[in-house]
């Protein structure tokens, strides 16, 4: 079996750094405590814009190399100005991105080579819920989400096992399937 | 009380179109069945890119005015190349964006004027979970999310009620707090 030490950079992942990070976290669990953040500002109607820049992790305040801004809106058919994707589409992107990042890391750690990873994510939603027309029977969010992966690289069975492990260790998959407590504070005036 | 008919465009929302849409959906519930989608392609390591363009809704295939692409990655401290926000940060953005879009719509429908809506979203996560070092005791996803809104406009009590109603009707808030069934299909070879 090929091990990570044979090829420290695999699938674009620095496996030596990955294993060193795991060792550092084992020595001091506080390194693993992170807080991620987004700030958002309403523009007009359903159009608003978020900025993602700073976060806390590895026992210090940190920043991404650049500040990222993202516009969200509703499409015209939903009486928006279509200045960006809908919020729910960003959730689908986040789910695909998290599973795919995990696939890259886990394949590298296992010595499995990837040549391509593609996915499509479909989320079905009945807007009777958010429109308040569902009589309490229709939820606001997606009724179900389907992710379809197509991978190429080493042995297909190993690739499938990598997807399984990525799912078992995905932050966004956990959030989307199991839910998270959310508190909302309002300052109005 | 000011009603929507006094001012069809309020907060940038075409309230006449909004109420017409509600009437159309009441007449034919199938108009409300939507499917949103994202497609994703692995780039290298934990870096990957999603495209959001087409969706199904109002009984037809539709497209956003433009295709949107978004890069996601892990930061350097997590052995990524920091080519974009992390997937979990996109979830925080989606939550803020959905609640804020709802605030715009609901305030307009109620005849409440907004001058500004700002929010920050913080999500705490212990990476012992996704690193497989939590001994099964630490979840992969956020342990909790806090959203802090600051609104200005009409009467503060009305603004607070608008936030409450937006929360009660938010698709992403529902997804993030209650979870959604996700199925994953893999084609490898």
Short mmCIF file of C-alpha atoms in Angstrom, two decimals:
data_model
loop_
_atom_site.label_atom_id
_atom_site.label_comp_id
_atom_site.label_asym_id
_atom_site.label_seq_id
_atom_site.Cartn_x
_atom_site.Cartn_y
_atom_site.Cartn_z
CA UNK A 1 0.00 0.00 0.00
CA UNK A 2 1.21 3.49 -0.82
CA UNK A 3 1.56 5.62 2.29
CA UNK A 4 1.53 9.36 2.63
CA UNK A 5 5.26 9.49 3.29
CA UNK A 6 5.95 8.21 -0.23
CA UNK A 7 4.39 11.35 -1.63
CA UNK A 8 3.91 14.23 0.84
CA UNK A 9 1.92 16.22 -1.74
CA UNK A 10 -0.96 14.15 -3.10
CA UNK A 11 -4.12 15.53 -4.71
CA UNK A 12 -2.70 18.97 -3.91
CA UNK A 13 -2.76 18.14 -0.18
CA UNK A 14 0.41 18.53 1.88
CA UNK A 15 -0.06 15.29 3.78
CA UNK A 16 2.98 15.87 5.98
CA UNK A 17 1.46 19.17 7.15
CA UNK A 18 -1.92 17.47 7.57
CA UNK A 19 -0.50 14.79 9.85
CA UNK A 20 1.58 17.40 11.73
CA UNK A 21 -1.62 19.40 12.33
CA UNK A 22 -3.35 16.30 13.70
CA UNK A 23 -0.42 15.71 16.06
CA UNK A 24 -0.46 19.35 17.23
CA UNK A 25 -4.19 19.17 17.96
CA UNK A 26 -3.75 15.89 19.84
CA UNK A 27 -1.21 17.67 22.07
CA UNK A 28 -3.44 20.70 22.67
CA UNK A 29 -7.16 20.34 21.99
CA UNK A 30 -7.70 24.11 22.28
CA UNK A 31 -6.09 24.54 18.86
CA UNK A 32 -9.23 22.94 17.40
CA UNK A 33 -11.69 25.50 18.81
CA UNK A 34 -12.77 27.73 15.93
CA UNK A 35 -15.34 30.46 15.43
CA UNK A 36 -16.36 31.33 11.87
CA UNK A 37 -18.27 34.50 11.01
CA UNK A 38 -20.16 36.37 8.34
CA UNK A 39 -21.53 39.90 8.40
CA UNK A 40 -24.46 40.92 6.25
CA UNK A 41 -25.99 44.18 5.10
CA UNK A 42 -29.39 44.64 3.49
CA UNK A 43 -29.25 46.44 0.12
CA UNK A 44 -32.88 46.63 -1.10
CA UNK A 45 -35.86 44.31 -1.24
CA UNK A 46 -34.55 40.74 -0.96
CA UNK A 47 -31.05 41.76 -2.10
CA UNK A 48 -28.34 41.69 0.56
CA UNK A 49 -24.59 41.22 0.76
CA UNK A 50 -22.36 39.28 3.15
CA UNK A 51 -18.70 39.75 3.92
CA UNK A 52 -16.52 36.91 5.15
CA UNK A 53 -13.04 37.78 6.38
CA UNK A 54 -11.98 37.21 10.00
CA UNK A 55 -12.28 34.08 12.11
CA UNK A 56 -10.89 32.69 15.33
CA UNK A 57 -8.86 29.50 15.37
CA UNK A 58 -5.65 27.90 16.60
CA UNK A 59 -5.92 30.13 19.70
CA UNK A 60 -5.78 33.44 17.82
CA UNK A 61 -7.73 35.88 15.67
CA UNK A 62 -7.07 35.15 12.01
CA UNK A 63 -8.15 36.42 8.59
CA UNK A 64 -8.58 34.97 5.14
CA UNK A 65 -6.02 36.36 2.67
CA UNK A 66 -8.78 38.60 1.27
CA UNK A 67 -12.25 39.66 2.36
CA UNK A 68 -14.92 37.90 0.31
CA UNK A 69 -18.29 39.44 -0.47
CA UNK A 70 -21.35 37.58 -1.72
CA UNK A 71 -24.66 38.90 -2.98
CA UNK A 72 -27.87 37.02 -2.37
CA UNK A 73 -31.30 37.79 -3.76
CA UNK A 74 -34.52 36.22 -4.93
CA UNK A 75 -35.07 35.69 -8.66
CA UNK A 76 -37.62 37.75 -10.56
CA UNK A 77 -40.17 34.91 -10.42
CA UNK A 78 -40.06 35.33 -6.63
CA UNK A 79 -40.35 39.11 -6.83
CA UNK A 80 -36.63 39.72 -6.32
CA UNK A 81 -34.09 41.54 -8.47
CA UNK A 82 -31.92 38.43 -9.12
CA UNK A 83 -28.68 40.16 -8.08
CA UNK A 84 -27.30 36.84 -6.85
CA UNK A 85 -28.22 33.28 -5.97
CA UNK A 86 -30.89 32.60 -3.39
CA UNK A 87 -29.78 31.86 0.15
CA UNK A 88 -30.86 28.22 -0.16
CA UNK A 89 -28.61 27.74 -3.19
CA UNK A 90 -25.63 28.83 -1.09
CA UNK A 91 -26.50 25.98 1.30
CA UNK A 92 -26.32 23.49 -1.60
CA UNK A 93 -22.95 24.93 -2.63
CA UNK A 94 -21.68 24.68 0.96
CA UNK A 95 -22.70 21.03 1.15
CA UNK A 96 -20.96 20.10 -2.11
CA UNK A 97 -17.89 22.12 -1.16
CA UNK A 98 -17.52 20.53 2.29
CA UNK A 99 -17.91 16.97 1.03
CA UNK A 100 -15.47 17.66 -1.82
CA UNK A 101 -12.84 19.25 0.45
CA UNK A 102 -13.07 16.19 2.66
CA UNK A 103 -12.68 13.89 -0.34
CA UNK A 104 -9.47 15.72 -1.30
CA UNK A 105 -8.02 15.44 2.23
CA UNK A 106 -9.11 11.91 3.02
CA UNK A 107 -7.99 10.51 -0.33
CA UNK A 108 -4.57 12.10 0.18
CA UNK A 109 -4.27 10.77 3.74
CA UNK A 110 -5.12 7.28 2.47
CA UNK A 111 -2.73 7.46 -0.48
CA UNK A 112 -5.59 7.42 -2.99
CA UNK A 113 -5.05 9.49 -6.15
CA UNK A 114 -7.90 11.59 -7.56
CA UNK A 115 -8.09 12.83 -11.13
CA UNK A 116 -11.54 14.42 -10.98
CA UNK A 117 -14.40 14.95 -8.54
CA UNK A 118 -17.65 16.44 -9.82
CA UNK A 119 -20.97 16.71 -8.09
CA UNK A 120 -24.43 18.09 -8.55
CA UNK A 121 -26.70 18.95 -5.65
CA UNK A 122 -30.48 19.22 -5.98
CA UNK A 123 -32.75 20.51 -3.25
CA UNK A 124 -36.52 20.28 -3.52
CA UNK A 125 -38.55 22.92 -1.76
CA UNK A 126 -42.27 23.66 -1.70
CA UNK A 127 -42.61 27.42 -1.30
CA UNK A 128 -46.11 27.04 0.16
CA UNK A 129 -44.13 26.84 3.43
CA UNK A 130 -42.32 30.17 3.33
CA UNK A 131 -45.32 31.86 1.69
CA UNK A 132 -47.45 30.86 4.69
CA UNK A 133 -49.89 28.99 2.44
CA UNK A 134 -49.11 25.45 3.62
CA UNK A 135 -51.59 25.36 6.49
CA UNK A 136 -48.78 24.31 8.83
CA UNK A 137 -48.25 21.10 6.82
CA UNK A 138 -45.39 22.29 4.59
CA UNK A 139 -41.96 23.03 6.03
CA UNK A 140 -40.08 26.20 5.09
CA UNK A 141 -36.85 24.49 4.08
CA UNK A 142 -35.82 21.79 1.64
CA UNK A 143 -37.86 18.61 1.85
CA UNK A 144 -34.87 16.64 0.67
CA UNK A 145 -31.44 17.12 -0.90
CA UNK A 146 -29.71 14.75 -3.31
CA UNK A 147 -25.95 14.88 -3.97
CA UNK A 148 -24.63 12.99 -7.01
CA UNK A 149 -20.85 12.46 -7.16
CA UNK A 150 -18.81 11.35 -10.13
CA UNK A 151 -15.20 10.52 -9.26
CA UNK A 152 -12.22 9.35 -11.26
CA UNK A 153 -8.82 8.25 -10.02
CA UNK A 154 -7.63 5.10 -8.30
CA UNK A 155 -9.66 1.96 -7.60
CA UNK A 156 -13.42 2.71 -7.65
CA UNK A 157 -14.06 0.89 -4.37
CA UNK A 158 -11.45 3.03 -2.63
CA UNK A 159 -12.99 6.17 -4.14
CA UNK A 160 -16.43 5.17 -2.83
CA UNK A 161 -14.94 4.55 0.63
CA UNK A 162 -13.36 8.02 0.54
CA UNK A 163 -16.79 9.57 -0.14
CA UNK A 164 -18.28 7.58 2.73
CA UNK A 165 -15.61 8.77 5.13
CA UNK A 166 -15.91 12.37 3.94
CA UNK A 167 -19.65 12.21 4.62
CA UNK A 168 -18.97 10.78 8.08
CA UNK A 169 -16.63 13.70 8.85
CA UNK A 170 -18.29 16.61 7.06
CA UNK A 171 -19.20 19.69 9.08
CA UNK A 172 -21.83 20.93 6.60
CA UNK A 173 -23.35 17.47 6.12
CA UNK A 174 -23.75 17.29 9.91
CA UNK A 175 -25.30 20.77 10.07
CA UNK A 176 -27.68 20.12 7.18
CA UNK A 177 -28.80 16.66 8.28
CA UNK A 178 -28.86 17.12 12.06
CA UNK A 179 -29.51 20.80 12.63
CA UNK A 180 -27.81 23.28 14.97
CA UNK A 181 -29.19 25.46 17.79
CA UNK A 182 -29.49 29.05 16.53
CA UNK A 183 -30.04 32.08 18.75
CA UNK A 184 -31.14 35.42 17.30
CA UNK A 185 -30.63 38.77 19.00
CA UNK A 186 -32.25 41.96 17.75
CA UNK A 187 -31.31 45.59 18.39
CA UNK A 188 -33.94 47.85 16.84
CA UNK A 189 -34.23 51.59 17.01
CA UNK B 1 -52.11 52.08 9.40
CA UNK B 2 -50.27 52.37 6.15
CA UNK B 3 -51.21 49.59 3.79
CA UNK B 4 -49.25 48.19 0.90
CA UNK B 5 -51.55 49.80 -1.65
CA UNK B 6 -50.47 53.24 -0.44
CA UNK B 7 -46.96 52.52 -1.61
CA UNK B 8 -46.60 49.55 -3.97
CA UNK B 9 -42.80 49.81 -3.82
CA UNK B 10 -41.59 49.77 -0.22
CA UNK B 11 -38.09 48.81 0.94
CA UNK B 12 -37.40 48.04 -2.71
CA UNK B 13 -40.14 45.38 -2.70
CA UNK B 14 -42.89 45.51 -5.32
CA UNK B 15 -45.66 44.70 -2.87
CA UNK B 16 -48.32 44.58 -5.59
CA UNK B 17 -46.32 41.88 -7.39
CA UNK B 18 -45.74 40.10 -4.08
CA UNK B 19 -49.45 39.93 -3.32
CA UNK B 20 -50.23 38.93 -6.93
CA UNK B 21 -47.72 36.07 -6.60
CA UNK B 22 -49.40 34.90 -3.41
CA UNK B 23 -52.78 34.94 -5.18
CA UNK B 24 -51.38 32.99 -8.15
CA UNK B 25 -49.93 30.33 -5.84
CA UNK B 26 -53.22 30.07 -3.95
CA UNK B 27 -54.93 29.34 -7.27
CA UNK B 28 -52.35 26.72 -8.32
CA UNK B 29 -50.13 25.21 -5.64
CA UNK B 30 -47.86 23.60 -8.25
CA UNK B 31 -46.37 27.04 -8.96
CA UNK B 32 -44.70 26.81 -5.54
CA UNK B 33 -42.77 23.59 -6.24
CA UNK B 34 -39.11 24.55 -6.78
CA UNK B 35 -35.86 22.68 -7.22
CA UNK B 36 -32.61 24.59 -6.62
CA UNK B 37 -29.24 23.25 -7.74
CA UNK B 38 -25.50 23.68 -7.53
CA UNK B 39 -22.77 21.86 -9.40
CA UNK B 40 -19.27 21.54 -8.00
CA UNK B 41 -15.87 20.62 -9.36
CA UNK B 42 -12.78 19.76 -7.33
CA UNK B 43 -9.76 21.93 -8.19
CA UNK B 44 -6.94 20.72 -5.90
CA UNK B 45 -6.58 19.77 -2.26
CA UNK B 46 -9.50 21.32 -0.37
CA UNK B 47 -10.11 23.92 -3.10
CA UNK B 48 -13.25 23.45 -5.19
CA UNK B 49 -15.65 25.59 -7.16
CA UNK B 50 -19.44 25.59 -7.48
CA UNK B 51 -21.62 26.97 -10.23
CA UNK B 52 -25.20 28.08 -9.62
CA UNK B 53 -27.34 28.89 -12.62
CA UNK B 54 -30.45 26.87 -13.48
CA UNK B 55 -33.39 25.98 -11.28
CA UNK B 56 -36.93 24.69 -11.64
CA UNK B 57 -39.87 26.72 -10.45
CA UNK B 58 -43.28 28.08 -11.41
CA UNK B 59 -43.77 24.91 -13.51
CA UNK B 60 -40.77 25.51 -15.80
CA UNK B 61 -37.01 25.35 -16.10
CA UNK B 62 -35.54 28.75 -15.30
CA UNK B 63 -32.11 30.40 -14.99
CA UNK B 64 -30.60 33.20 -12.99
CA UNK B 65 -29.64 36.18 -15.18
CA UNK B 66 -26.02 35.03 -14.97
CA UNK B 67 -24.20 31.90 -13.85
CA UNK B 68 -22.51 32.44 -10.48
CA UNK B 69 -19.32 30.66 -9.45
CA UNK B 70 -17.97 30.39 -5.92
CA UNK B 71 -14.65 29.09 -4.68
CA UNK B 72 -14.38 27.29 -1.36
CA UNK B 73 -11.24 26.17 0.39
CA UNK B 74 -9.68 25.66 3.80
CA UNK B 75 -7.40 28.38 5.21
CA UNK B 76 -3.65 27.77 5.54
CA UNK B 77 -4.00 27.02 9.26
CA UNK B 78 -6.16 24.04 8.20
CA UNK B 79 -3.70 22.95 5.50
CA UNK B 80 -5.68 24.53 2.65
CA UNK B 81 -4.68 27.13 0.08
CA UNK B 82 -7.23 29.76 1.25
CA UNK B 83 -8.63 30.32 -2.26
CA UNK B 84 -12.04 31.11 -0.79
CA UNK B 85 -14.12 30.91 2.37
CA UNK B 86 -14.66 27.59 4.08
CA UNK B 87 -17.88 25.71 3.33
CA UNK B 88 -19.20 26.36 6.84
CA UNK B 89 -18.82 30.12 6.37
CA UNK B 90 -21.10 29.91 3.33
CA UNK B 91 -23.73 28.38 5.62
CA UNK B 92 -23.48 31.41 7.94
CA UNK B 93 -23.83 33.73 4.94
CA UNK B 94 -26.87 31.77 3.72
CA UNK B 95 -28.54 32.07 7.11
CA UNK B 96 -28.00 35.83 7.34
CA UNK B 97 -29.09 36.30 3.73
CA UNK B 98 -32.31 34.32 4.11
CA UNK B 99 -33.38 36.07 7.29
CA UNK B 100 -32.55 39.47 5.78
CA UNK B 101 -34.45 38.80 2.54
CA UNK B 102 -37.44 37.82 4.63
CA UNK B 103 -37.14 40.99 6.69
CA UNK B 104 -37.24 43.06 3.47
CA UNK B 105 -40.32 41.26 2.17
CA UNK B 106 -42.26 41.03 5.42
CA UNK B 107 -41.62 44.64 6.40
CA UNK B 108 -42.86 45.77 2.97
CA UNK B 109 -45.97 43.59 3.18
CA UNK B 110 -46.75 45.07 6.61
CA UNK B 111 -46.10 48.64 5.52
CA UNK B 112 -43.04 48.94 7.76
CA UNK B 113 -40.20 51.08 6.41
CA UNK B 114 -36.59 49.94 6.81
CA UNK B 115 -33.58 52.21 6.62
CA UNK B 116 -30.89 49.66 7.49
CA UNK B 117 -30.54 45.99 8.40
CA UNK B 118 -27.16 44.69 9.49
CA UNK B 119 -26.27 41.37 11.02
CA UNK B 120 -23.33 39.34 12.17
CA UNK B 121 -23.39 35.57 12.39
CA UNK B 122 -21.01 33.58 14.55
CA UNK B 123 -20.71 29.81 14.47
CA UNK B 124 -18.64 27.92 17.03
CA UNK B 125 -17.11 24.65 15.94
CA UNK B 126 -14.70 22.26 17.63
CA UNK B 127 -12.62 20.70 14.88
CA UNK B 128 -11.85 17.67 17.05
CA UNK B 129 -15.03 16.35 15.42
CA UNK B 130 -14.03 16.53 11.76
CA UNK B 131 -10.43 15.59 12.61
CA UNK B 132 -11.69 12.35 14.14
CA UNK B 133 -10.09 13.19 17.48
CA UNK B 134 -13.25 13.73 19.51
CA UNK B 135 -13.74 10.13 20.59
CA UNK B 136 -17.30 10.25 19.24
CA UNK B 137 -18.18 12.99 21.75
CA UNK B 138 -17.67 16.02 19.48
CA UNK B 139 -19.99 16.68 16.54
CA UNK B 140 -18.60 17.59 13.12
CA UNK B 141 -20.72 20.70 12.62
CA UNK B 142 -21.32 23.92 14.50
CA UNK B 143 -22.16 23.48 18.16
CA UNK B 144 -24.20 26.67 18.04
CA UNK B 145 -24.82 29.71 15.86
CA UNK B 146 -25.63 33.23 17.05
CA UNK B 147 -27.17 35.85 14.75
CA UNK B 148 -27.12 39.48 15.92
CA UNK B 149 -29.35 41.91 14.04
CA UNK B 150 -29.26 45.69 14.16
CA UNK B 151 -32.23 47.32 12.43
CA UNK B 152 -33.27 50.91 11.86
CA UNK B 153 -36.49 52.22 10.37
CA UNK B 154 -40.02 52.48 11.76
CA UNK B 155 -41.17 51.66 15.28
CA UNK B 156 -38.67 49.34 17.05
CA UNK B 157 -41.39 46.96 18.23
CA UNK B 158 -42.63 46.51 14.66
CA UNK B 159 -39.06 45.90 13.48
CA UNK B 160 -38.60 43.21 16.13
CA UNK B 161 -41.87 41.57 15.06
CA UNK B 162 -40.68 41.57 11.46
CA UNK B 163 -37.51 39.69 12.48
CA UNK B 164 -39.62 37.19 14.43
CA UNK B 165 -41.86 36.55 11.44
CA UNK B 166 -38.89 36.27 9.08
CA UNK B 167 -37.38 33.65 11.39
CA UNK B 168 -40.70 31.77 11.45
CA UNK B 169 -40.76 31.72 7.62
CA UNK B 170 -37.09 31.32 6.72
CA UNK B 171 -36.06 28.37 4.56
CA UNK B 172 -32.40 28.41 5.66
CA UNK B 173 -33.28 28.88 9.35
CA UNK B 174 -35.50 25.79 9.05
CA UNK B 175 -32.75 23.80 7.30
CA UNK B 176 -30.07 24.83 9.78
CA UNK B 177 -32.13 24.31 12.93
CA UNK B 178 -34.17 21.25 11.96
CA UNK B 179 -32.05 19.39 9.40
CA UNK B 180 -32.98 17.88 6.04
CA UNK B 181 -32.72 14.31 4.72
CA UNK B 182 -29.71 14.10 2.35
CA UNK B 183 -29.03 11.22 -0.04
CA UNK B 184 -25.64 10.77 -1.65
CA UNK B 185 -25.04 8.81 -4.85
CA UNK B 186 -21.56 7.94 -6.09
CA UNK B 187 -20.38 6.97 -9.55
CA UNK B 188 -16.69 6.00 -9.40
CA UNK B 189 -14.43 4.66 -12.09
#
